[in-house]
GROMACS .gro file of C-alpha atoms in nm:
model
  179
    1UNK     CA    1   1.071  -1.611  -0.409
    2UNK     CA    2   0.841  -1.805  -0.583
    3UNK     CA    3   0.933  -2.095  -0.366
    4UNK     CA    4   0.946  -1.861  -0.055
    5UNK     CA    5   0.772  -2.085   0.111
    6UNK     CA    6   0.964  -2.388   0.072
    7UNK     CA    7   1.338  -2.220   0.132
    8UNK     CA    8   1.202  -2.069   0.482
    9UNK     CA    9   1.066  -2.417   0.572
   10UNK     CA   10   1.360  -2.572   0.427
   11UNK     CA   11   1.574  -2.335   0.751
   12UNK     CA   12   1.986  -2.356   0.705
   13UNK     CA   13   2.114  -2.199   0.388
   14UNK     CA   14   1.817  -2.244   0.211
   15UNK     CA   15   1.585  -2.038   0.496
   16UNK     CA   16   1.908  -1.734   0.445
   17UNK     CA   17   1.944  -1.700   0.090
   18UNK     CA   18   1.552  -1.645   0.110
   19UNK     CA   19   1.599  -1.413   0.346
   20UNK     CA   20   1.908  -1.274   0.168
   21UNK     CA   21   1.697  -1.254  -0.144
   22UNK     CA   22   1.390  -1.090   0.024
   23UNK     CA   23   1.620  -0.802   0.178
   24UNK     CA   24   1.725  -0.745  -0.154
   25UNK     CA   25   1.385  -0.718  -0.255
   26UNK     CA   26   1.310  -0.482   0.003
   27UNK     CA   27   1.609  -0.271  -0.122
   28UNK     CA   28   1.517  -0.200  -0.433
   29UNK     CA   29   1.120  -0.113  -0.295
   30UNK     CA   30   1.240   0.113  -0.061
   31UNK     CA   31   1.479   0.279  -0.322
   32UNK     CA   32   1.164   0.320  -0.588
   33UNK     CA   33   0.939   0.453  -0.193
   34UNK     CA   34   1.232   0.694  -0.183
   35UNK     CA   35   1.262   0.820  -0.545
   36UNK     CA   36   0.846   0.912  -0.489
   37UNK     CA   37   0.913   1.051  -0.187
   38UNK     CA   38   1.177   1.290  -0.266
   39UNK     CA   39   0.963   1.394  -0.620
   40UNK     CA   40   0.667   1.506  -0.395
   41UNK     CA   41   0.899   1.718  -0.224
   42UNK     CA   42   1.107   1.895  -0.471
   43UNK     CA   43   0.697   1.938  -0.610
   44UNK     CA   44   0.646   2.087  -0.292
   45UNK     CA   45   0.998   2.274  -0.342
   46UNK     CA   46   0.793   2.443  -0.716
   47UNK     CA   47   0.444   2.474  -0.611
   48UNK     CA   48   0.318   2.585  -0.268
   49UNK     CA   49   0.021   2.347  -0.294
   50UNK     CA   50   0.003   2.041  -0.555
   51UNK     CA   51  -0.193   1.848  -0.619
   52UNK     CA   52  -0.041   1.456  -0.644
   53UNK     CA   53  -0.250   1.120  -0.606
   54UNK     CA   54  -0.019   0.824  -0.548
   55UNK     CA   55  -0.195   0.476  -0.578
   56UNK     CA   56  -0.139   0.167  -0.646
   57UNK     CA   57  -0.014  -0.230  -0.517
   58UNK     CA   58   0.283  -0.171  -0.230
   59UNK     CA   59   0.309  -0.548  -0.253
   60UNK     CA   60   0.549  -0.559   0.000
   61UNK     CA   61   0.574  -0.969   0.007
   62UNK     CA   62   0.587  -1.239   0.292
   63UNK     CA   63   0.706  -1.115   0.590
   64UNK     CA   64   0.624  -0.741   0.582
   65UNK     CA   65   0.670  -0.714   0.949
   66UNK     CA   66   0.938  -0.992   1.028
   67UNK     CA   67   1.184  -0.827   0.772
   68UNK     CA   68   1.044  -0.445   0.828
   69UNK     CA   69   1.117  -0.534   1.273
   70UNK     CA   70   1.447  -0.761   1.213
   71UNK     CA   71   1.606  -0.545   0.972
   72UNK     CA   72   1.470  -0.178   0.845
   73UNK     CA   73   1.287  -0.056   1.142
   74UNK     CA   74   1.056   0.135   0.896
   75UNK     CA   75   0.785   0.085   0.695
   76UNK     CA   76   0.727   0.170   0.353
   77UNK     CA   77   0.379   0.353   0.348
   78UNK     CA   78   0.509   0.552   0.639
   79UNK     CA   79   0.776   0.670   0.431
   80UNK     CA   80   0.583   0.738   0.101
   81UNK     CA   81   0.343   0.953   0.334
   82UNK     CA   82   0.610   1.203   0.493
   83UNK     CA   83   0.683   1.358   0.817
   84UNK     CA   84   0.380   1.441   1.040
   85UNK     CA   85   0.625   1.785   1.126
   86UNK     CA   86   0.613   1.911   0.789
   87UNK     CA   87   0.193   1.787   0.745
   88UNK     CA   88   0.144   2.008   0.481
   89UNK     CA   89   0.356   1.725   0.257
   90UNK     CA   90   0.186   1.479   0.422
   91UNK     CA   91   0.014   1.229   0.218
   92UNK     CA   92  -0.337   1.165   0.340
   93UNK     CA   93  -0.502   0.830   0.287
   94UNK     CA   94  -0.790   0.737   0.161
   95UNK     CA   95  -0.891   0.448   0.320
   96UNK     CA   96  -0.839   0.621   0.707
   97UNK     CA   97  -1.224   0.669   0.745
   98UNK     CA   98  -1.324   0.337   0.617
   99UNK     CA   99  -1.456   0.065   0.834
  100UNK     CA  100  -1.174  -0.146   0.972
  101UNK     CA  101  -1.285  -0.464   0.941
  102UNK     CA  102  -1.326  -0.378   0.539
  103UNK     CA  103  -0.972  -0.205   0.531
  104UNK     CA  104  -0.825  -0.515   0.299
  105UNK     CA  105  -0.759  -0.575  -0.073
  106UNK     CA  106  -0.603  -0.892  -0.051
  107UNK     CA  107  -0.670  -1.241   0.175
  108UNK     CA  108  -0.276  -1.357   0.222
  109UNK     CA  109  -0.191  -1.621   0.424
  110UNK     CA  110   0.217  -1.497   0.584
  111UNK     CA  111   0.388  -1.824   0.677
  112UNK     CA  112   0.680  -1.635   0.731
  113UNK     CA  113   0.457  -1.525   1.014
  114UNK     CA  114   0.120  -1.734   1.007
  115UNK     CA  115  -0.031  -1.545   1.361
  116UNK     CA  116  -0.081  -1.247   1.148
  117UNK     CA  117  -0.425  -1.107   0.988
  118UNK     CA  118  -0.461  -1.258   0.638
  119UNK     CA  119  -0.675  -0.940   0.566
  120UNK     CA  120  -0.370  -0.774   0.429
  121UNK     CA  121  -0.371  -0.393   0.324
  122UNK     CA  122  -0.174  -0.326  -0.020
  123UNK     CA  123  -0.385  -0.130  -0.215
  124UNK     CA  124  -0.369   0.245  -0.152
  125UNK     CA  125  -0.456   0.584  -0.242
  126UNK     CA  126  -0.252   0.869  -0.108
  127UNK     CA  127  -0.370   1.241  -0.227
  128UNK     CA  128  -0.145   1.560  -0.056
  129UNK     CA  129  -0.343   1.825   0.158
  130UNK     CA  130  -0.439   2.066  -0.128
  131UNK     CA  131  -0.666   1.796  -0.272
  132UNK     CA  132  -0.831   1.789   0.137
  133UNK     CA  133  -0.958   2.137   0.146
  134UNK     CA  134  -1.120   2.340  -0.231
  135UNK     CA  135  -0.740   2.465  -0.232
  136UNK     CA  136  -0.876   2.347  -0.629
  137UNK     CA  137  -1.156   2.293  -0.760
  138UNK     CA  138  -1.178   1.887  -0.663
  139UNK     CA  139  -1.152   1.750  -0.333
  140UNK     CA  140  -1.136   1.437  -0.133
  141UNK     CA  141  -1.374   1.470   0.070
  142UNK     CA  142  -1.363   1.245   0.464
  143UNK     CA  143  -1.518   0.916   0.364
  144UNK     CA  144  -1.447   0.936   0.006
  145UNK     CA  145  -1.319   0.613   0.017
  146UNK     CA  146  -1.411   0.227  -0.050
  147UNK     CA  147  -1.293  -0.135  -0.142
  148UNK     CA  148  -1.498  -0.222  -0.423
  149UNK     CA  149  -1.519  -0.572  -0.175
  150UNK     CA  150  -1.925  -0.701  -0.279
  151UNK     CA  151  -1.813  -0.603  -0.663
  152UNK     CA  152  -1.552  -0.785  -0.675
  153UNK     CA  153  -1.627  -1.125  -0.514
  154UNK     CA  154  -1.984  -1.019  -0.754
  155UNK     CA  155  -1.827  -1.096  -1.034
  156UNK     CA  156  -1.575  -1.350  -0.940
  157UNK     CA  157  -1.842  -1.551  -0.812
  158UNK     CA  158  -1.921  -1.792  -1.074
  159UNK     CA  159  -1.547  -1.751  -1.248
  160UNK     CA  160  -1.260  -2.063  -1.189
  161UNK     CA  161  -0.947  -1.959  -0.989
  162UNK     CA  162  -0.780  -1.850  -1.343
  163UNK     CA  163  -1.051  -1.688  -1.502
  164UNK     CA  164  -1.050  -1.430  -1.212
  165UNK     CA  165  -0.973  -1.067  -1.212
  166UNK     CA  166  -0.710  -1.060  -0.965
  167UNK     CA  167  -0.663  -1.161  -0.587
  168UNK     CA  168  -0.690  -0.820  -0.494
  169UNK     CA  169  -0.986  -0.608  -0.461
  170UNK     CA  170  -1.003  -0.251  -0.628
  171UNK     CA  171  -0.972   0.042  -0.444
  172UNK     CA  172  -1.126   0.336  -0.507
  173UNK     CA  173  -1.176   0.686  -0.450
  174UNK     CA  174  -1.476   0.968  -0.509
  175UNK     CA  175  -1.362   1.281  -0.572
  176UNK     CA  176  -1.631   1.572  -0.565
  177UNK     CA  177  -1.601   1.877  -0.778
  178UNK     CA  178  -1.657   2.232  -0.813
  179UNK     CA  179  -1.789   2.379  -1.165
   0.00000   0.00000   0.00000
């Protein structure tokens, strides 16, 4: 996938090879997402209100929208979050109520879909309902999720490209606790 842009632009067999490789990678990611969701569902069989966080870089590569619309017909985040018809099992997103213009963690120009907004949310923090209503001694209250744009920019401002901490902005969530 490192040569993806040149393979895509070449067209023909090279583009088809890129698509095939990308689909294999997406199948692997889909399997991983399905396994995470199965784990969550199993926890709900074992505990009435499990406190679960799922977080990290859900890097789904270039052409996310293209592959989801043309080949997969679903997105990975929705599969992990679960069904709204089983709301008690649905994973909330820490950045749901974060300002839209700031709700991105990486700047990435997509060579497959150049019209796509390059500000992309790849880094996520999701959690079960048990963490929203003080069912346990910890709670994720509204407006507790953040993307640390300012600190990331300040830390990396004077660094060369090879010294920078990451191309991703850190995401965070504040947990409130009863003592």
